[in-house]
Each structure stands twice: as C-alpha cells, then as structure tokens.
mmCIF file of C-alpha atoms in Angstrom:
data_model
loop_
_atom_site.group_PDB
_atom_site.id
_atom_site.type_symbol
_atom_site.label_atom_id
_atom_site.label_comp_id
_atom_site.label_asym_id
_atom_site.label_seq_id
_atom_site.Cartn_x
_atom_site.Cartn_y
_atom_site.Cartn_z
ATOM 1 C CA UNK L 34 -85.253 255.240 415.359
ATOM 2 C CA UNK L 35 -86.471 251.888 416.713
ATOM 3 C CA UNK L 36 -83.814 249.868 418.486
ATOM 4 C CA UNK L 37 -83.683 246.137 419.185
ATOM 5 C CA UNK L 38 -82.022 244.272 422.016
ATOM 6 C CA UNK L 39 -80.859 241.035 420.379
ATOM 7 C CA UNK L 40 -79.818 238.108 422.579
ATOM 8 C CA UNK L 41 -78.271 234.951 421.157
ATOM 9 C CA UNK L 42 -78.550 232.098 423.673
ATOM 10 C CA UNK L 43 -76.296 229.105 423.161
ATOM 11 C CA UNK L 44 -75.332 226.024 425.077
ATOM 12 C CA UNK L 45 -72.048 227.522 426.246
ATOM 13 C CA UNK L 46 -72.617 231.259 426.214
ATOM 14 C CA UNK L 47 -75.187 234.024 425.881
ATOM 15 C CA UNK L 48 -74.368 237.073 423.719
ATOM 16 C CA UNK L 49 -76.249 240.347 423.384
ATOM 17 C CA UNK L 50 -76.126 243.760 421.753
ATOM 18 C CA UNK L 51 -78.437 246.624 420.842
ATOM 19 C CA UNK L 52 -79.020 247.348 417.155
ATOM 20 C CA UNK L 53 -80.595 250.199 415.241
ATOM 21 C CA UNK L 54 -83.248 249.778 412.545
ATOM 22 C CA UNK L 55 -80.568 249.097 409.913
ATOM 23 C CA UNK L 56 -79.106 246.231 411.977
ATOM 24 C CA UNK L 57 -76.001 248.161 413.017
ATOM 25 C CA UNK L 58 -74.757 247.429 416.521
ATOM 26 C CA UNK L 59 -75.088 250.470 418.782
ATOM 27 C CA UNK L 60 -73.107 248.850 421.581
ATOM 28 C CA UNK L 61 -70.232 246.403 421.825
ATOM 29 C CA UNK L 62 -71.582 242.848 422.159
ATOM 30 C CA UNK L 63 -71.484 241.361 425.637
ATOM 31 C CA UNK L 64 -71.128 237.686 426.490
ATOM 32 C CA UNK L 65 -71.673 235.676 429.652
ATOM 33 C CA UNK L 66 -71.314 231.914 430.181
ATOM 34 C CA UNK L 67 -74.589 230.012 430.162
ATOM 35 C CA UNK L 68 -75.278 229.117 433.812
ATOM 36 C CA UNK L 69 -76.220 225.570 434.812
ATOM 37 C CA UNK L 70 -78.509 224.216 436.009
ATOM 38 C CA UNK L 71 -80.790 226.675 434.200
ATOM 39 C CA UNK L 72 -84.467 226.754 435.199
ATOM 40 C CA UNK L 73 -86.649 229.273 433.335
ATOM 41 C CA UNK L 74 -86.574 231.805 436.182
ATOM 42 C CA UNK L 75 -82.754 231.933 436.120
ATOM 43 C CA UNK L 76 -82.839 232.130 432.308
ATOM 44 C CA UNK L 77 -85.003 235.252 432.456
ATOM 45 C CA UNK L 78 -82.866 236.779 435.215
ATOM 46 C CA UNK L 79 -79.646 236.094 433.271
ATOM 47 C CA UNK L 80 -81.034 237.806 430.168
ATOM 48 C CA UNK L 81 -82.416 240.685 432.213
ATOM 49 C CA UNK L 82 -79.059 241.251 433.914
ATOM 50 C CA UNK L 83 -77.245 241.103 430.575
ATOM 51 C CA UNK L 84 -79.679 243.506 428.953
ATOM 52 C CA UNK L 85 -79.307 245.882 431.891
ATOM 53 C CA UNK L 86 -75.649 246.377 430.951
ATOM 54 C CA UNK L 87 -76.625 247.639 427.499
ATOM 55 C CA UNK L 88 -78.462 250.764 426.297
ATOM 56 C CA UNK L 89 -82.273 250.657 426.530
ATOM 57 C CA UNK L 90 -84.135 249.274 423.515
ATOM 58 C CA UNK L 91 -87.653 249.417 422.093
ATOM 59 C CA UNK L 92 -88.079 245.696 421.511
ATOM 60 C CA UNK L 93 -86.394 242.361 422.250
ATOM 61 C CA UNK L 94 -85.373 239.418 420.059
ATOM 62 C CA UNK L 95 -84.165 236.196 421.667
ATOM 63 C CA UNK L 96 -82.811 233.153 419.862
ATOM 64 C CA UNK L 97 -82.517 229.979 421.922
ATOM 65 C CA UNK L 98 -81.840 226.310 421.171
ATOM 66 C CA UNK L 99 -84.696 223.894 420.771
ATOM 67 C CA UNK L 100 -88.183 223.657 419.346
ATOM 68 C CA UNK L 101 -89.890 227.017 419.876
ATOM 69 C CA UNK L 102 -93.449 227.554 418.621
ATOM 70 C CA UNK L 103 -95.047 230.980 418.849
ATOM 71 C CA UNK L 104 -92.610 231.911 421.607
ATOM 72 C CA UNK L 105 -93.424 228.803 423.658
ATOM 73 C CA UNK L 106 -90.762 226.180 424.411
ATOM 74 C CA UNK L 107 -91.821 222.758 423.182
ATOM 75 C CA UNK L 108 -88.413 221.253 423.992
ATOM 76 C CA UNK L 109 -84.896 222.542 424.572
ATOM 77 C CA UNK L 110 -81.859 220.217 424.522
ATOM 78 C CA UNK L 111 -79.290 221.961 426.737
ATOM 79 C CA UNK L 112 -81.203 223.879 429.356
ATOM 80 C CA UNK L 113 -82.780 220.741 430.792
ATOM 81 C CA UNK L 114 -79.391 219.291 431.754
ATOM 82 C CA UNK L 115 -77.711 219.466 435.138
ATOM 83 C CA UNK L 116 -74.352 220.913 434.065
ATOM 84 C CA UNK L 117 -74.532 221.783 430.380
ATOM 85 C CA UNK L 118 -74.646 220.124 426.955
ATOM 86 C CA UNK L 119 -74.470 216.323 427.002
ATOM 87 C CA UNK L 120 -74.606 216.085 430.789
ATOM 88 C CA UNK L 121 -77.409 214.272 432.604
ATOM 89 C CA UNK L 122 -80.953 215.441 431.943
ATOM 90 C CA UNK L 123 -82.876 216.665 434.992
ATOM 91 C CA UNK L 124 -86.545 215.538 434.837
ATOM 92 C CA UNK L 125 -87.620 218.517 436.936
ATOM 93 C CA UNK L 126 -86.070 220.910 434.408
ATOM 94 C CA UNK L 127 -87.751 219.058 431.562
ATOM 95 C CA UNK L 128 -91.093 219.637 433.277
ATOM 96 C CA UNK L 129 -90.332 223.323 433.921
ATOM 97 C CA UNK L 130 -89.270 224.073 430.357
ATOM 98 C CA UNK L 131 -91.957 222.045 428.571
ATOM 99 C CA UNK L 132 -94.682 224.467 427.488
ATOM 100 C CA UNK L 133 -92.888 227.464 429.010
ATOM 101 C CA UNK L 134 -94.133 230.721 427.460
ATOM 102 C CA UNK L 135 -90.740 232.372 427.052
ATOM 103 C CA UNK L 136 -92.062 235.233 424.935
ATOM 104 C CA UNK L 137 -94.613 236.367 427.521
ATOM 105 C CA UNK L 138 -92.180 235.944 430.397
ATOM 106 C CA UNK L 139 -89.474 237.992 428.691
ATOM 107 C CA UNK L 140 -91.883 240.656 427.455
ATOM 108 C CA UNK L 141 -93.142 241.094 431.020
ATOM 109 C CA UNK L 142 -89.641 241.121 432.505
ATOM 110 C CA UNK L 143 -88.221 243.668 430.048
ATOM 111 C CA UNK L 144 -91.399 245.678 429.621
ATOM 112 C CA UNK L 145 -91.085 245.731 425.805
ATOM 113 C CA UNK L 146 -92.456 243.604 422.931
ATOM 114 C CA UNK L 147 -90.503 240.351 422.583
ATOM 115 C CA UNK L 148 -89.874 237.833 419.821
ATOM 116 C CA UNK L 149 -88.516 234.393 420.770
ATOM 117 C CA UNK L 150 -87.337 232.000 418.069
ATOM 118 C CA UNK L 151 -84.960 229.108 417.620
ATOM 119 C CA UNK L 152 -81.412 230.499 417.555
ATOM 120 C CA UNK L 153 -80.712 229.207 414.039
ATOM 121 C CA UNK L 154 -83.822 231.013 412.807
ATOM 122 C CA UNK L 155 -82.562 234.340 414.143
ATOM 123 C CA UNK L 156 -79.151 233.572 412.675
ATOM 124 C CA UNK L 157 -80.776 232.904 409.317
ATOM 125 C CA UNK L 158 -82.718 236.165 409.418
ATOM 126 C CA UNK L 159 -79.389 237.960 409.417
ATOM 127 C CA UNK L 160 -78.105 236.336 406.211
ATOM 128 C CA UNK L 161 -80.864 235.170 403.859
ATOM 129 C CA UNK L 162 -81.350 237.042 400.589
ATOM 130 C CA UNK L 163 -85.109 236.642 400.692
ATOM 131 C CA UNK L 164 -85.523 234.850 397.367
ATOM 132 C CA UNK L 165 -86.059 231.173 396.670
ATOM 133 C CA UNK L 166 -85.539 228.311 399.099
ATOM 134 C CA UNK L 167 -82.771 229.091 401.580
ATOM 135 C CA UNK L 168 -81.526 226.678 404.241
ATOM 136 C CA UNK L 169 -79.401 227.750 407.204
ATOM 137 C CA UNK L 170 -77.296 225.276 409.206
ATOM 138 C CA UNK L 171 -75.447 226.475 412.298
ATOM 139 C CA UNK L 172 -72.439 224.531 413.549
ATOM 140 C CA UNK L 173 -71.559 224.878 417.211
ATOM 141 C CA UNK L 174 -72.333 222.814 420.293
ATOM 142 C CA UNK L 175 -74.588 220.840 417.965
ATOM 143 C CA UNK L 176 -76.414 221.483 414.702
ATOM 144 C CA UNK L 177 -79.067 224.144 414.251
ATOM 145 C CA UNK L 178 -81.306 224.608 411.221
ATOM 146 C CA UNK L 179 -83.780 227.059 409.722
ATOM 147 C CA UNK L 180 -85.604 227.114 406.393
ATOM 148 C CA UNK L 181 -86.829 230.199 404.534
ATOM 149 C CA UNK L 182 -89.031 230.325 401.444
ATOM 150 C CA UNK L 183 -89.125 233.655 399.625
ATOM 151 C CA UNK L 184 -87.804 235.344 402.741
ATOM 152 C CA UNK L 185 -90.542 233.928 404.981
ATOM 153 C CA UNK L 186 -89.578 231.659 407.855
ATOM 154 C CA UNK L 187 -90.963 228.124 407.524
ATOM 155 C CA UNK L 188 -92.201 226.132 410.555
ATOM 156 C CA UNK L 189 -89.225 224.894 412.540
ATOM 157 C CA UNK L 190 -87.914 221.342 412.245
ATOM 158 C CA UNK L 191 -85.460 219.921 414.757
ATOM 159 C CA UNK L 192 -83.219 218.416 412.110
ATOM 160 C CA UNK L 193 -80.463 218.034 414.689
ATOM 161 C CA UNK L 194 -82.344 215.187 416.388
ATOM 162 C CA UNK L 195 -82.915 213.172 413.228
ATOM 163 C CA UNK L 196 -80.770 210.027 412.922
ATOM 164 C CA UNK L 197 -77.888 210.251 410.478
ATOM 165 C CA UNK L 198 -76.777 206.682 411.194
ATOM 166 C CA UNK L 199 -77.679 203.963 413.674
ATOM 167 C CA UNK L 200 -78.112 205.462 417.162
ATOM 168 C CA UNK L 201 -76.415 208.733 416.093
ATOM 169 C CA UNK L 202 -78.170 212.062 415.475
ATOM 170 C CA UNK L 203 -76.894 214.960 413.368
ATOM 171 C CA UNK L 204 -76.374 216.849 416.625
ATOM 172 C CA UNK L 205 -73.909 214.236 417.826
ATOM 173 C CA UNK L 206 -72.428 213.530 414.400
ATOM 174 C CA UNK L 207 -71.172 217.066 413.686
ATOM 175 C CA UNK L 208 -71.267 218.768 417.110
ATOM 176 C CA UNK L 209 -68.321 220.293 418.940
ATOM 177 C CA UNK L 210 -67.272 217.113 420.811
ATOM 178 C CA UNK L 211 -66.907 215.259 417.500
ATOM 179 C CA UNK L 212 -64.985 218.136 415.939
ATOM 180 C CA UNK L 213 -62.496 217.989 418.793
ATOM 181 C CA UNK L 214 -62.223 214.222 418.540
ATOM 182 C CA UNK L 215 -61.811 214.095 414.785
ATOM 183 C CA UNK L 216 -59.803 217.254 414.159
ATOM 184 C CA UNK L 217 -60.837 219.950 411.691
ATOM 185 C CA UNK L 218 -59.792 218.063 408.539
ATOM 186 C CA UNK L 219 -61.866 214.919 409.141
ATOM 187 C CA UNK L 220 -64.701 216.929 410.688
ATOM 188 C CA UNK L 221 -64.827 219.150 407.564
ATOM 189 C CA UNK L 222 -65.134 216.037 405.417
ATOM 190 C CA UNK L 223 -68.031 214.933 407.591
ATOM 191 C CA UNK L 224 -69.739 218.319 407.124
ATOM 192 C CA UNK L 225 -69.448 217.904 403.354
ATOM 193 C CA UNK L 226 -71.016 214.436 403.614
ATOM 194 C CA UNK L 227 -73.930 215.902 405.584
ATOM 195 C CA UNK L 228 -74.410 218.651 402.997
ATOM 196 C CA UNK L 229 -74.347 216.094 400.175
ATOM 197 C CA UNK L 230 -76.908 213.957 402.003
ATOM 198 C CA UNK L 231 -79.301 216.851 402.674
ATOM 199 C CA UNK L 232 -79.139 218.342 399.192
ATOM 200 C CA UNK L 233 -81.777 216.012 397.647
ATOM 201 C CA UNK L 234 -83.982 216.480 400.712
ATOM 202 C CA UNK L 235 -84.244 220.283 400.569
ATOM 203 C CA UNK L 236 -83.248 221.160 396.980
ATOM 204 C CA UNK L 237 -82.217 224.580 398.246
ATOM 205 C CA UNK L 238 -81.340 227.555 396.090
ATOM 206 C CA UNK L 239 -78.724 228.494 398.658
ATOM 207 C CA UNK L 240 -77.330 226.920 401.803
ATOM 208 C CA UNK L 241 -75.738 229.076 404.493
ATOM 209 C CA UNK L 242 -73.315 227.535 406.998
ATOM 210 C CA UNK L 243 -73.060 229.618 410.156
ATOM 211 C CA UNK L 244 -72.316 229.257 413.856
ATOM 212 C CA UNK L 245 -68.994 229.460 415.622
ATOM 213 C CA UNK L 246 -67.502 226.366 413.972
ATOM 214 C CA UNK L 247 -68.371 227.195 410.364
ATOM 215 C CA UNK L 248 -65.141 229.162 409.996
ATOM 216 C CA UNK L 249 -63.206 225.950 410.729
ATOM 217 C CA UNK L 250 -64.428 224.149 407.612
ATOM 218 C CA UNK L 251 -61.408 223.453 405.407
ATOM 219 C CA UNK L 252 -61.403 225.394 402.105
ATOM 220 C CA UNK L 253 -60.929 222.257 400.010
ATOM 221 C CA UNK L 254 -64.051 220.647 401.482
ATOM 222 C CA UNK L 255 -66.052 223.870 401.155
ATOM 223 C CA UNK L 256 -65.093 224.144 397.480
ATOM 224 C CA UNK L 257 -66.382 220.596 396.882
ATOM 225 C CA UNK L 258 -69.793 221.501 398.339
ATOM 226 C CA UNK L 259 -70.635 223.780 395.399
ATOM 227 C CA UNK L 260 -71.186 227.449 394.655
ATOM 228 C CA UNK L 261 -74.612 227.398 396.304
ATOM 229 C CA UNK L 262 -73.051 226.801 399.750
ATOM 230 C CA UNK L 263 -71.797 229.884 401.622
ATOM 231 C CA UNK L 264 -70.124 230.334 405.023
ATOM 232 C CA UNK L 265 -71.532 233.325 406.952
ATOM 233 C CA UNK L 266 -70.301 235.172 410.084
ATOM 234 C CA UNK L 267 -71.388 234.042 413.535
ATOM 235 C CA UNK L 268 -72.412 237.639 414.322
ATOM 236 C CA UNK L 269 -75.561 236.948 412.288
ATOM 237 C CA UNK L 270 -77.029 235.438 415.451
ATOM 238 C CA UNK L 271 -77.243 238.974 416.848
ATOM 239 C CA UNK L 272 -77.631 241.009 413.664
ATOM 240 C CA UNK L 273 -80.608 238.877 412.639
ATOM 241 C CA UNK L 274 -82.461 240.137 415.686
ATOM 242 C CA UNK L 275 -83.760 243.123 413.729
ATOM 243 C CA UNK L 276 -84.766 241.466 410.478
ATOM 244 C CA UNK L 277 -86.356 238.483 412.226
ATOM 245 C CA UNK L 278 -89.409 240.628 412.971
ATOM 246 C CA UNK L 279 -90.010 241.034 409.232
ATOM 247 C CA UNK L 280 -89.538 237.376 408.285
ATOM 248 C CA UNK L 281 -91.751 235.474 410.721
ATOM 249 C CA UNK L 282 -94.800 235.816 408.464
ATOM 250 C CA UNK L 283 -98.473 236.176 409.324
ATOM 251 C CA UNK L 284 -98.552 232.871 411.229
ATOM 252 C CA UNK L 285 -96.882 234.504 414.228
ATOM 253 C CA UNK L 286 -97.622 237.986 415.537
ATOM 254 C CA UNK L 287 -95.035 238.701 418.272
ATOM 255 C CA UNK L 288 -97.001 241.681 419.572
ATOM 256 C CA UNK L 289 -100.197 239.725 420.228
#
C-alpha cells in the first residue's frame, strides 16, 4: 500500500504525518515551530528532520504559503522575513526564495517523488467533493485560497494580497493579528463581509472555510453566510496530502 508523507508548512508551525492510500494517518502528527530566519537550505533540513521522526513513506506532499508554480517558489510571504510573519523582509532571503525549485530540492533530499503546492491547495484537496466550482479559504496567520473546478485544481491566485480596502489586503484584513485585535465576534462579522464580497466574483457551488481560525467563526455569522458555506477541520492540510496527487491535473506532473 502506497504511503504519503504529508507536511503542512505554515507561518508559525510545520506539521507532518504519514498517511496510507485511503488518507488515514498511520502515525500521530508531529509539529515543530517554523524557524526564522528561514533560508531554503534550513527549510529543507527542517522538513527532513521532521520526516525522519516518522515512518518511511513512498512519496512526499508539501504545502507551503505563497505562489508556487510547478513546485517552484515564485514568492512566499513569511519565509522571506527576519523573524516571522509581519516582521521585516530580508532582501537576501527574497533573492534566495525567488525561483527556488522546492520540488526538486525536496525530492532529492528525501529520495522519493515530491509534490509541492500552496498550503491552501493541499488543504482543499482534503475536503472538496469534486463536483462543480469549489472555493477553499484558509484562515490562520493570513488568508489562503484555492479553487477547484470539477475536482481539478485551478491555477493558483494569491487572493490574500489583493486589496480589500485602501492600503489593506485580505491577508491583513482577516489575519490572526486582526482577529486578536477585534475579538472573535467582530472578526467573525468581518469574515462574513469578505464572503459576501467574494460571492459574486467566484459564483461557487460550495465554499469551504478551513485553517486553524475557522473554528472560531461565531455560529450566528456562519448561519448568515448561507448553506453553501461549510467549515472544515484544520487536519485537512495533512489529509489532503494523498488526494492532492489526483487533483493537480495534466498541467503538472509531479514525477517529471
């Protein structure tokens, strides 16, 4: 039975587990804090060390923040900073991460085929039904997004960096610092406003709200979003590591 080492890389922590072909965890998930500053070499070493504490696997799936195309990092928001999310950006780290072939580096380091996607895309692979237009928004350090059409992953858009109001991006508008500042009640109202604003843009058949903060959305605000909006467990960021291989479509062959 083919097994998958799934690693969910966030701004504050990195989680991993090994799953069987059905997506069942074969080992208790492990978590380590995301180290900073984080050049690519330390990123690979951190994942390698974490994977070494788990049973061996036949393939690797990694979800990480940022714009990832065909396993290559176009841009990543957190790992280019000096001490973590919303700290000062280090130009040297920007240069190191820009164009970094994470898929090849990780495949070589682990010695197994690797798939590297945006973390919200892996999260979405764990929850989408595979029919119609399905949008996934992850709420955590910032805002992640992934779009699926008929169960096939669409090209990634960094919705989080789009402006929601003057000089404010979605990432800032609904991210963890704002949730702490506003409190869960006002933050939940803001999430509903974002959902209402995006509805005519995507015309989804179903919207999934995931990530660590999705469980904090107040029930009254969730009810007002509509029956086509569903909150899903944060464990999808790991569980999706198996199904992601089926949903990437012909545009991306992770074994090439």
